[in-house]
Short mmCIF file of N, CA and C in Angstrom, two decimals:
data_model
loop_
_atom_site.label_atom_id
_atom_site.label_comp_id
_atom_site.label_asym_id
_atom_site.label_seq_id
_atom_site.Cartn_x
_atom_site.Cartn_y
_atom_site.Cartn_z
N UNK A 1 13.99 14.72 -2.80
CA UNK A 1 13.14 15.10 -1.70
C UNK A 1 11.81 15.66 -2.22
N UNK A 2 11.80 16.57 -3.37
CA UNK A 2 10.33 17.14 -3.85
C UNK A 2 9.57 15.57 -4.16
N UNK A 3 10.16 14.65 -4.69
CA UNK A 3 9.16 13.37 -5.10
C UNK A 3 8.55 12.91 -3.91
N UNK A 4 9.59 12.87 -2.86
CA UNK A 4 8.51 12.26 -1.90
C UNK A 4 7.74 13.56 -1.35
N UNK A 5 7.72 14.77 -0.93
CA UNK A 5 7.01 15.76 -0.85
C UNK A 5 5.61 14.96 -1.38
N UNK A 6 5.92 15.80 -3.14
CA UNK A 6 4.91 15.35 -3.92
C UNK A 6 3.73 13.99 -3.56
N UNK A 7 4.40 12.84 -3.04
CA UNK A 7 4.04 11.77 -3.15
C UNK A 7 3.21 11.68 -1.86
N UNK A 8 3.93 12.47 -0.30
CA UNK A 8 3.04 12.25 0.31
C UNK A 8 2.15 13.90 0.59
N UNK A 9 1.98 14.83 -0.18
CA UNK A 9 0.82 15.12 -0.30
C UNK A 9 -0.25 14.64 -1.18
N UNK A 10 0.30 13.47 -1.97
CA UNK A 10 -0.47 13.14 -2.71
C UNK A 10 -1.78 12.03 -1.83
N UNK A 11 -0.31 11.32 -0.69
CA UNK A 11 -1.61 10.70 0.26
C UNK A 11 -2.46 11.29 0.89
N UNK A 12 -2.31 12.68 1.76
CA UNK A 12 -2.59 13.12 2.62
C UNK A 12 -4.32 13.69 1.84
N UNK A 13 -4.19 14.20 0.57
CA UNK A 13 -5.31 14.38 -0.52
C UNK A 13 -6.28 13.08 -0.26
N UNK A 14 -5.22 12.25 -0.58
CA UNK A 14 -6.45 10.66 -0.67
C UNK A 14 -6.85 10.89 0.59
N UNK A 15 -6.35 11.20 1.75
CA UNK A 15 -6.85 10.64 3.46
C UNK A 15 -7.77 12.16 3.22
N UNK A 16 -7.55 12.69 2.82
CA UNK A 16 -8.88 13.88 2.82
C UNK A 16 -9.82 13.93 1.88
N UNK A 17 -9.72 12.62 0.96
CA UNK A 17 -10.63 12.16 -0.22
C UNK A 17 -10.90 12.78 -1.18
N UNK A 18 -9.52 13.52 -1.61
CA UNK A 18 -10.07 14.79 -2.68
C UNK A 18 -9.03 13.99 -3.92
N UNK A 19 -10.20 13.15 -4.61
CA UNK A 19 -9.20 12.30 -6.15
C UNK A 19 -8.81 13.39 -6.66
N UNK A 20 -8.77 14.47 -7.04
CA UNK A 20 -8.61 15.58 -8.93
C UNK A 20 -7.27 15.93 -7.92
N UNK A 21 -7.11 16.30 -6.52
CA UNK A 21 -6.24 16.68 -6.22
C UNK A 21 -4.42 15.29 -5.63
N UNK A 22 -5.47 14.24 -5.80
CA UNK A 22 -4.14 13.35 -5.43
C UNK A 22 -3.41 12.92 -7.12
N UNK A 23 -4.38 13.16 -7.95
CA UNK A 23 -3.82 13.06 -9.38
C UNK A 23 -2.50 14.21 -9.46
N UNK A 24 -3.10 15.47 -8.79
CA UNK A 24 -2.57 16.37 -9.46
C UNK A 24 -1.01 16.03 -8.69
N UNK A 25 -1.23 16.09 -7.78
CA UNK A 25 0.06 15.73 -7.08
C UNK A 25 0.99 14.70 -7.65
N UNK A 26 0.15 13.16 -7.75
CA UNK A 26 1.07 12.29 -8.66
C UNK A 26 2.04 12.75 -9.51
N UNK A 27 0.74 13.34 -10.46
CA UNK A 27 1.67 14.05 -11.66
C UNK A 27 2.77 14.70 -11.38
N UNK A 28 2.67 15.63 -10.37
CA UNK A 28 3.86 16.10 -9.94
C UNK A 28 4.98 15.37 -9.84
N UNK A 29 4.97 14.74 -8.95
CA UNK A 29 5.62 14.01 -8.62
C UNK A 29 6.60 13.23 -9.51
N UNK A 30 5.35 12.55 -10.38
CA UNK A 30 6.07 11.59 -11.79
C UNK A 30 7.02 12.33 -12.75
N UNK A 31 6.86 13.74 -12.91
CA UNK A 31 7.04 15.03 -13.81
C UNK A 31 8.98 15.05 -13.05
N UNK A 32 8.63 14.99 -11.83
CA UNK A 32 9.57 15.35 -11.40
C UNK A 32 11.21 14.05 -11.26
N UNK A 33 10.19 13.07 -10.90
CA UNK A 33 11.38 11.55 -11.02
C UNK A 33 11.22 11.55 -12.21
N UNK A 34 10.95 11.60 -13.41
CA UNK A 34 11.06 11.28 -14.73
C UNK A 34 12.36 12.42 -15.34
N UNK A 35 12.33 13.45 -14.37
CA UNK A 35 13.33 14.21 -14.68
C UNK A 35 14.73 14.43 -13.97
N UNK A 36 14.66 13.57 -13.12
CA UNK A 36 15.59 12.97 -12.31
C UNK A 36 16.61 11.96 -13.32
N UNK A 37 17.84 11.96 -12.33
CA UNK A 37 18.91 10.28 -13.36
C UNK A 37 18.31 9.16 -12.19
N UNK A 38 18.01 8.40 -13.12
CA UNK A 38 17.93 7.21 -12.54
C UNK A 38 19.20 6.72 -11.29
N UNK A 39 18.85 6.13 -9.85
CA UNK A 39 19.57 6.54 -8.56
C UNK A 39 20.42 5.35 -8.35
N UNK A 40 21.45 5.84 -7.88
CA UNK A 40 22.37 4.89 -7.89
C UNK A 40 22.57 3.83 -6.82
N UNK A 41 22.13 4.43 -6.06
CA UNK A 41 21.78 3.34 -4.63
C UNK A 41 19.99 3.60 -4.11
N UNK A 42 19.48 2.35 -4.84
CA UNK A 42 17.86 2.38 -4.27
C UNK A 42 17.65 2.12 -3.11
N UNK A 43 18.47 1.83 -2.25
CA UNK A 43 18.61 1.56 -0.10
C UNK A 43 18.37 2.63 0.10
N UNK A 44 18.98 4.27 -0.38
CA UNK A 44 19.15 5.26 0.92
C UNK A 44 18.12 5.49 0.89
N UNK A 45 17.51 5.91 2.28
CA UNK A 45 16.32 6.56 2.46
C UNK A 45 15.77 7.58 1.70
N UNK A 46 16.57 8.62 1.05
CA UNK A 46 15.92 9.71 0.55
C UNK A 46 16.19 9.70 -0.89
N UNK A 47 16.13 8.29 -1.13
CA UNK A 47 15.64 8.35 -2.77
C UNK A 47 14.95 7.78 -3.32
N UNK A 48 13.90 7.95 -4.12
CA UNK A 48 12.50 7.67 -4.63
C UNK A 48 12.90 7.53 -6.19
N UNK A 49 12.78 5.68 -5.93
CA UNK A 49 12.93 4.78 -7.75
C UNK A 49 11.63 4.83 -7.94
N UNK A 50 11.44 4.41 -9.14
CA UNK A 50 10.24 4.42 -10.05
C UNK A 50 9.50 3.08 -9.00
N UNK A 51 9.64 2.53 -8.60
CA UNK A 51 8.92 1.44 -7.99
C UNK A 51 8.40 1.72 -6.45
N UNK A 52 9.21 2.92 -6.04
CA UNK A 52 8.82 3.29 -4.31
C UNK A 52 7.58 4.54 -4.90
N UNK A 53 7.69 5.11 -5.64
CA UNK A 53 6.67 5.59 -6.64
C UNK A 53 5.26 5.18 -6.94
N UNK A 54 5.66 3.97 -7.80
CA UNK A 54 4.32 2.81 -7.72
C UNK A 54 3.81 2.86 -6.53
N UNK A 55 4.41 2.58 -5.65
CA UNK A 55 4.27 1.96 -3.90
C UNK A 55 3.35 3.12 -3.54
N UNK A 56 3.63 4.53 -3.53
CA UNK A 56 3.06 5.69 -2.99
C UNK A 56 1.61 5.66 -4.22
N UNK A 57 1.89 5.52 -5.23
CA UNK A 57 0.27 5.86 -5.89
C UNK A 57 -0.65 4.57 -5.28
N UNK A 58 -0.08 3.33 -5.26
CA UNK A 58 -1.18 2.18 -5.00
C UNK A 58 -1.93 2.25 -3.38
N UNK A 59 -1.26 3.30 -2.48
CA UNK A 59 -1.85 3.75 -1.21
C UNK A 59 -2.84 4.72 -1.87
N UNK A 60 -2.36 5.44 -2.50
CA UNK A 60 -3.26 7.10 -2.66
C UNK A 60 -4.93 6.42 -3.34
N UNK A 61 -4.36 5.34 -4.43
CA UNK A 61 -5.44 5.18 -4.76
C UNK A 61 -6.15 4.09 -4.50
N UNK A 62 -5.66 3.28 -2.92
CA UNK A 62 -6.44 2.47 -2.70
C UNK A 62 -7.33 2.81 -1.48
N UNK A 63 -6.68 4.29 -0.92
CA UNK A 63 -7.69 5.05 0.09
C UNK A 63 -8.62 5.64 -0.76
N UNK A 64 -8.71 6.03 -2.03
CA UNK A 64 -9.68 7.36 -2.44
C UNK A 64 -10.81 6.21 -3.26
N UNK A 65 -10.15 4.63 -3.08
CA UNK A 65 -11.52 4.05 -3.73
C UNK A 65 -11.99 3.46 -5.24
N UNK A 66 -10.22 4.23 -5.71
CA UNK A 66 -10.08 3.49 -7.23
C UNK A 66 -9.41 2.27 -7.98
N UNK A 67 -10.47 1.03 -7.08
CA UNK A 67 -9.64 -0.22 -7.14
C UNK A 67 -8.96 -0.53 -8.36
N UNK A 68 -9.30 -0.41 -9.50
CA UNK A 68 -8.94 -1.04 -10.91
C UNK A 68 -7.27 -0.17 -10.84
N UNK A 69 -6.95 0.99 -10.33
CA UNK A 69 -5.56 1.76 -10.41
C UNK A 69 -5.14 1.19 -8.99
N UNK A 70 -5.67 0.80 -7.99
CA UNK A 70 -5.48 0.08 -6.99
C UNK A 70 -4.21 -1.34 -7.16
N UNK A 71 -5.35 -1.91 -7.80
CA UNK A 71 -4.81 -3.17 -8.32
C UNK A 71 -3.71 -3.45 -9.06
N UNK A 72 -3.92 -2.61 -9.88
CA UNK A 72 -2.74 -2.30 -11.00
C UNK A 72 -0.99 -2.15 -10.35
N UNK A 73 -1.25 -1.12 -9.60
CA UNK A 73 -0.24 -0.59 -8.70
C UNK A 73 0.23 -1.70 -8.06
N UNK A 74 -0.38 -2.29 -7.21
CA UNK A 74 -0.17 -3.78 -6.05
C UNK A 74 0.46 -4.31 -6.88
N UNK A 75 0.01 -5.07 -7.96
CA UNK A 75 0.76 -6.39 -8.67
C UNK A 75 2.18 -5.22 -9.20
N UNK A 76 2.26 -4.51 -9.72
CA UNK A 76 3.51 -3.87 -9.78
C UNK A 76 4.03 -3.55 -8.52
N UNK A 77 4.05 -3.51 -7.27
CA UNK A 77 4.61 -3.31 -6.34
C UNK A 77 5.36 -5.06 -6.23
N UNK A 78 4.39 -5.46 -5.90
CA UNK A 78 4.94 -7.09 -5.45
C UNK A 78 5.91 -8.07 -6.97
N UNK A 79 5.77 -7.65 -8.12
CA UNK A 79 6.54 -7.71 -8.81
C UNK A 79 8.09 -7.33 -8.97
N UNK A 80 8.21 -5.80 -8.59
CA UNK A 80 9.27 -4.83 -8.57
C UNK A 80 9.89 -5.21 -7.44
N UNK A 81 9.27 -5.74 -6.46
CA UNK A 81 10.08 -5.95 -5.16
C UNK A 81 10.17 -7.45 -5.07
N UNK A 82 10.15 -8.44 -5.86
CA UNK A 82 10.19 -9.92 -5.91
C UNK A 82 11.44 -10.13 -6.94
N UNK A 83 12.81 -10.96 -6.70
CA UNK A 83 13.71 -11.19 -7.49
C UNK A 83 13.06 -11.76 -8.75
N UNK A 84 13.97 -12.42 -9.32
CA UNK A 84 13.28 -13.37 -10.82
C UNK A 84 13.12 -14.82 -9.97
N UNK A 85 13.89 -15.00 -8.92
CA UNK A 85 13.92 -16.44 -8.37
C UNK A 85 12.73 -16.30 -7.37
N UNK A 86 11.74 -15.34 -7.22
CA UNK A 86 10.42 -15.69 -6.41
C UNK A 86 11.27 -15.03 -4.84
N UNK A 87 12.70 -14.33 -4.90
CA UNK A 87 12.75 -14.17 -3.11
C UNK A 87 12.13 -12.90 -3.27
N UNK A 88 11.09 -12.68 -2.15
CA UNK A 88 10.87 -11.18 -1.77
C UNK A 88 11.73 -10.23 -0.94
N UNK A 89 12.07 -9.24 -1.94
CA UNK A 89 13.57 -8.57 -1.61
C UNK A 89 12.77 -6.93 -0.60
N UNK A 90 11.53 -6.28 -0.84
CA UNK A 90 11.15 -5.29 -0.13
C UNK A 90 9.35 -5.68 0.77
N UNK A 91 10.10 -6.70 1.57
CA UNK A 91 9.13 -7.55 2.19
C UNK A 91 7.97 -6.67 2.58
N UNK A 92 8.12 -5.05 3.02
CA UNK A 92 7.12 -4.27 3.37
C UNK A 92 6.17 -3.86 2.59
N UNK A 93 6.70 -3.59 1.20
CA UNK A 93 6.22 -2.97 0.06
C UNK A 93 5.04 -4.37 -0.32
N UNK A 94 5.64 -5.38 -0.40
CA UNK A 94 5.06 -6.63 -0.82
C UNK A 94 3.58 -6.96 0.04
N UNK A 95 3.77 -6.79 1.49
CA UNK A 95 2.70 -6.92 2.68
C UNK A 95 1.68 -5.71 2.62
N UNK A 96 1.99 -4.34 2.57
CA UNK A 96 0.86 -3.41 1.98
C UNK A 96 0.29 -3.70 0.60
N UNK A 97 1.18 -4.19 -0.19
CA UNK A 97 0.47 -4.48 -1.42
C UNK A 97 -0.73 -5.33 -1.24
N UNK A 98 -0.16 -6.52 -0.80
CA UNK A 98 -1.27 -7.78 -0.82
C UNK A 98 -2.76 -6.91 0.45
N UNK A 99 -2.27 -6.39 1.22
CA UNK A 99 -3.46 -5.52 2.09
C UNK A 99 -4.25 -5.08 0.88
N UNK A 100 -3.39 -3.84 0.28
CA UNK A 100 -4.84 -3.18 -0.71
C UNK A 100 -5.06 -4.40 -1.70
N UNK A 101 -4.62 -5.11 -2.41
CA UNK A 101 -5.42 -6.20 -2.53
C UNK A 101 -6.09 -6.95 -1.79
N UNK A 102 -6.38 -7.15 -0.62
CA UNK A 102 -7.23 -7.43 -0.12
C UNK A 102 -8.97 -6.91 -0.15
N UNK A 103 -8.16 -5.39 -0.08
CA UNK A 103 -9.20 -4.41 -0.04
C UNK A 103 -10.04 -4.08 -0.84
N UNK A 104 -9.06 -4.63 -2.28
CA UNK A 104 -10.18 -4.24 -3.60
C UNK A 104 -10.79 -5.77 -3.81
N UNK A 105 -10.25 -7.09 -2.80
CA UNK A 105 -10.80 -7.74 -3.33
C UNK A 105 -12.03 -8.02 -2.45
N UNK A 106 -12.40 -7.71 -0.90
CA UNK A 106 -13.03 -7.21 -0.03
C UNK A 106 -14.53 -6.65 -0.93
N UNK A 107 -14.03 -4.81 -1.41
CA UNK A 107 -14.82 -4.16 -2.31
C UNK A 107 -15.53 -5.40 -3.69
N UNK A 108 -14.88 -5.99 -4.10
CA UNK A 108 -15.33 -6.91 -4.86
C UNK A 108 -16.24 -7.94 -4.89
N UNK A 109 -16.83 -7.88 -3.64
CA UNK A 109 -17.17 -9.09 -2.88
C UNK A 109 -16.80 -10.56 -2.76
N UNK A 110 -15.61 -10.27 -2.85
CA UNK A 110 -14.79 -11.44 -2.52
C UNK A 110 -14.06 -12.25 -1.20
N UNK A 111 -14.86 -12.51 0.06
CA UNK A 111 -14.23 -11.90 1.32
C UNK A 111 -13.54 -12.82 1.86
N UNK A 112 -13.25 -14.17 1.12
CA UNK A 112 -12.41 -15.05 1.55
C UNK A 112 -10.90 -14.58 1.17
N UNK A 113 -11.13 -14.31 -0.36
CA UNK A 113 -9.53 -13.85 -1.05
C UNK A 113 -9.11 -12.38 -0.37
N UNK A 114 -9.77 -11.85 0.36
CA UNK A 114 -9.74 -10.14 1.30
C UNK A 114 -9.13 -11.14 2.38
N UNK A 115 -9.25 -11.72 2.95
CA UNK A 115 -8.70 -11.78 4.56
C UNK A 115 -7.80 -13.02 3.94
N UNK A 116 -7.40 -13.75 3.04
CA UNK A 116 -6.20 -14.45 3.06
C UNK A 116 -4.95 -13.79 2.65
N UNK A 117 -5.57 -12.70 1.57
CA UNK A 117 -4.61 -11.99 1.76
C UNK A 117 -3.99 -10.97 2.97
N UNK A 118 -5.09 -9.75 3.19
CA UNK A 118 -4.87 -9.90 4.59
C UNK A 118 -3.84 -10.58 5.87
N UNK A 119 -4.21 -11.80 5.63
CA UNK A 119 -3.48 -12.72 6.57
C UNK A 119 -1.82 -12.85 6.04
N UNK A 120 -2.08 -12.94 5.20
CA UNK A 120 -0.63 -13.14 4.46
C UNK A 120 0.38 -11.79 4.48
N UNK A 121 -0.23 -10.97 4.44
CA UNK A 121 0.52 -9.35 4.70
C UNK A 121 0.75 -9.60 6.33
N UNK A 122 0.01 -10.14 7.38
CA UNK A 122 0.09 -9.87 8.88
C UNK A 122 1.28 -11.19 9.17
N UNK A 123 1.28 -12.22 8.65
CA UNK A 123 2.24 -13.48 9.04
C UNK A 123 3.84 -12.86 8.38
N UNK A 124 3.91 -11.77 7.57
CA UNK A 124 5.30 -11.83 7.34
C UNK A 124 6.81 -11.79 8.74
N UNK A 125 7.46 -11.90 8.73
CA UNK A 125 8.64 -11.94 9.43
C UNK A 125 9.23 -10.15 10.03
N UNK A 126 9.14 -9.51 8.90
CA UNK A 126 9.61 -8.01 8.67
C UNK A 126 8.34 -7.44 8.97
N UNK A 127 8.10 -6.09 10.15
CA UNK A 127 7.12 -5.58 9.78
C UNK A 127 7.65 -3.77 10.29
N UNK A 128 7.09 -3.18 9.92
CA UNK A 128 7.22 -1.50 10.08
C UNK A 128 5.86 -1.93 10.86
N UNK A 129 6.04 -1.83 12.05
CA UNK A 129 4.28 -2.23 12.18
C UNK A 129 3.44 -1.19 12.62
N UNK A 130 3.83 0.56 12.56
CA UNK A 130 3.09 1.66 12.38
C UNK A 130 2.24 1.75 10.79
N UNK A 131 3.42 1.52 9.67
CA UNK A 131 2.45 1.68 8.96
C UNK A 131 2.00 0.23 8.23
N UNK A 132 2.42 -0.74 8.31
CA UNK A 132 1.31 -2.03 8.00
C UNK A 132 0.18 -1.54 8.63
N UNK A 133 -0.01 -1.33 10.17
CA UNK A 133 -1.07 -1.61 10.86
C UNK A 133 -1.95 -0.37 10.18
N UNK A 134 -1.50 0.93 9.92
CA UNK A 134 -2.54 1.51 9.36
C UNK A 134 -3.07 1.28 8.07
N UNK A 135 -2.37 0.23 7.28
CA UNK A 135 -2.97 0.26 6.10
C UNK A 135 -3.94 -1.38 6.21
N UNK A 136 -3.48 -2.10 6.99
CA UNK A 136 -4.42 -3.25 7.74
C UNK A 136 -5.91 -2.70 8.44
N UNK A 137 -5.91 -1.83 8.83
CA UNK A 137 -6.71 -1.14 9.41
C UNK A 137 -7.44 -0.61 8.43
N UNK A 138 -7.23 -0.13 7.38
CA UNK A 138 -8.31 0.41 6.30
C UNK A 138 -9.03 -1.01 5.45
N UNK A 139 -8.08 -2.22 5.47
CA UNK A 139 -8.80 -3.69 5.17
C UNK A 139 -9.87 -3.92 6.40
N UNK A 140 -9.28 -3.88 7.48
CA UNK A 140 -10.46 -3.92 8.16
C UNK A 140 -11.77 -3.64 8.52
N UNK A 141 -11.53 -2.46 7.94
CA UNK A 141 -12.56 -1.10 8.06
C UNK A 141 -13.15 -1.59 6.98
N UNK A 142 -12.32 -1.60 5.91
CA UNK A 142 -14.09 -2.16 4.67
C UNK A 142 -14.71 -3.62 4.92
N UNK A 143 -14.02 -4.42 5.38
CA UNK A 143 -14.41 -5.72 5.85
C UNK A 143 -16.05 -5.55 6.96
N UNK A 144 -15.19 -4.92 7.83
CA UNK A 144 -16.36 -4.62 8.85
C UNK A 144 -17.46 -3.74 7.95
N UNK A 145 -17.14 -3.04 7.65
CA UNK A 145 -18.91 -2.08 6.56
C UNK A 145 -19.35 -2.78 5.75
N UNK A 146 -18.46 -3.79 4.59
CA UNK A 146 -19.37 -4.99 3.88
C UNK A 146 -19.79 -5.74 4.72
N UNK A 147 -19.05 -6.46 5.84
CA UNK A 147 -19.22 -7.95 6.09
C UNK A 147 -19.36 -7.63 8.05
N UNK A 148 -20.29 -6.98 7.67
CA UNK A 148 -19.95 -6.76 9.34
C UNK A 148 -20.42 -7.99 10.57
N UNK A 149 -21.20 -8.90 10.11
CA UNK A 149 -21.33 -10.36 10.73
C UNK A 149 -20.83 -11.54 10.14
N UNK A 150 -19.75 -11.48 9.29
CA UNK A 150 -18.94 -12.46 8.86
C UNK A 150 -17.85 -12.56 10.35
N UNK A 151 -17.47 -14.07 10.53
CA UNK A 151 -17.44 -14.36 11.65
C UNK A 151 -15.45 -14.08 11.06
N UNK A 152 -15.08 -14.36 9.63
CA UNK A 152 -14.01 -13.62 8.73
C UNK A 152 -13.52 -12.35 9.44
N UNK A 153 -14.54 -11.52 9.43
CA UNK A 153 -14.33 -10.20 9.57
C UNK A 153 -13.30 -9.96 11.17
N UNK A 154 -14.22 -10.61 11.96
CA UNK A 154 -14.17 -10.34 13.92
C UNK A 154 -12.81 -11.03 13.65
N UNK A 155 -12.72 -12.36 12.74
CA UNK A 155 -11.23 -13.35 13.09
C UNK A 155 -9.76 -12.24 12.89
N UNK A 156 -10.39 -11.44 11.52
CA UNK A 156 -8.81 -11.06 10.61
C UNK A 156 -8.70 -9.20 12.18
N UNK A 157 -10.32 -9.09 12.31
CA UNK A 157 -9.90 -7.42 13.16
C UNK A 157 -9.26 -8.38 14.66
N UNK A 158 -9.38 -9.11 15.13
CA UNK A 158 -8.67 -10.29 15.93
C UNK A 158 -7.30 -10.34 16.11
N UNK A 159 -6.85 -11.02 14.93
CA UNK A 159 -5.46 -10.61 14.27
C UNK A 159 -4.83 -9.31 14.25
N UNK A 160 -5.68 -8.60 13.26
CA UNK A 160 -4.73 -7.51 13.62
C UNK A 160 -4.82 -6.91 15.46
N UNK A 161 -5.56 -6.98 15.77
CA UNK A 161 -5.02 -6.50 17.26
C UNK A 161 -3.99 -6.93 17.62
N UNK A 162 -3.84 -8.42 17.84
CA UNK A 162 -2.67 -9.20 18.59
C UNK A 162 -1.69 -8.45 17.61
N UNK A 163 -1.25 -8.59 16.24
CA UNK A 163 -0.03 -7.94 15.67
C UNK A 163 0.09 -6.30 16.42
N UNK A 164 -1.18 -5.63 16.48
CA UNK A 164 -0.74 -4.22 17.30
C UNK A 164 -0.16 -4.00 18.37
N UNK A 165 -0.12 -5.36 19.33
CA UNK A 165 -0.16 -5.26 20.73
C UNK A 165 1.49 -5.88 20.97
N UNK A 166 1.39 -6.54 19.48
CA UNK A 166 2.73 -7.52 19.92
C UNK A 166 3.74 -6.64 20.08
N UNK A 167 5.27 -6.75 20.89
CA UNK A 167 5.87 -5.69 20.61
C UNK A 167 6.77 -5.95 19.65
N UNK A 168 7.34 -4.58 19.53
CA UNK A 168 8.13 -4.39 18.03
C UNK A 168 9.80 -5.39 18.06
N UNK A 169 9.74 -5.75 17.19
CA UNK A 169 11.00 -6.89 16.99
C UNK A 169 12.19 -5.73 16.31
#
């Protein structure tokens, strides 16, 4: 329970944009699962593997703006949660990932590879769709401040509405 503590004050830092303090928290955090036994059932809710871990830093640091640890995080999320045979086994983890990749690839000026990915996080089957939609919503948000007359931009904030509106499965 302190890891996820740790982990989501570590977001709540990023959503208040203070980096020295979402580090500090990480650390915590890491200090603390590193001193943990590795868990015997990664399903129950209240236990935090090294990979739901990853999952919580690649939010912290894809709100506070530090794509290159951004990125890093994502492809280890969608890795850790992909079998060896290509099935995606933590379909949620996988769909925020490809979002903040979107986002750093958005920031990149890349705005075709931003909204396909994008798109590809919104078409999954599985959705938590409180927090997809808020982390879709921060792709959006940089989309619209780079690209704010890309006709891209109006299509993917489009999309995500209809997914907000749709109801929950």
């Amino acid at each position: 329970m302190a890891v996820q503590l740790a982990a989501q004050r570590a977001k709540a830092w990023a959503r208040m944009g203070d980096r020295r303090q979402v580090e500090l928290a990480l650390d915590q955090g890491r200090r603390i699962l590193e001193g943990l036994p590795y868990p015997e059932n990664l399903d129950h809710h209240f236990v935090v593997d090294p990979a739901k871990f990853d999952f919580y830093a690649m939010d912290c640091y894809r709100i506070v703006g530090e794509n290159g640890l951004a990125e890093v995080y994502a492809d280890e999320v969608i890795r850790s949660s992909t079998d060896s045979s290509g099935i995606v086994r933590k379909p949620m983890r996988v769909a925020e990932a490809q979002i903040t990749l979107g986002v750093v690839a958005a920031r990149a000026g890349d705005l075709d590879r931003a909204v396909d990915l994008g798109r590809q996080a919104l078409s999954g089957n599985r959705r938590s769709l409180p927090s997809l939609a808020m982390v879709a919503t921060d792709l959006s948000a940089v989309l619209t401040k780079q690209y704010p007359d890309a006709p891209e931009t109006r299509d993917f904030a489009d999309e995500l509405r209809a997914v907000k509106a749709a109801p929950s499965a």
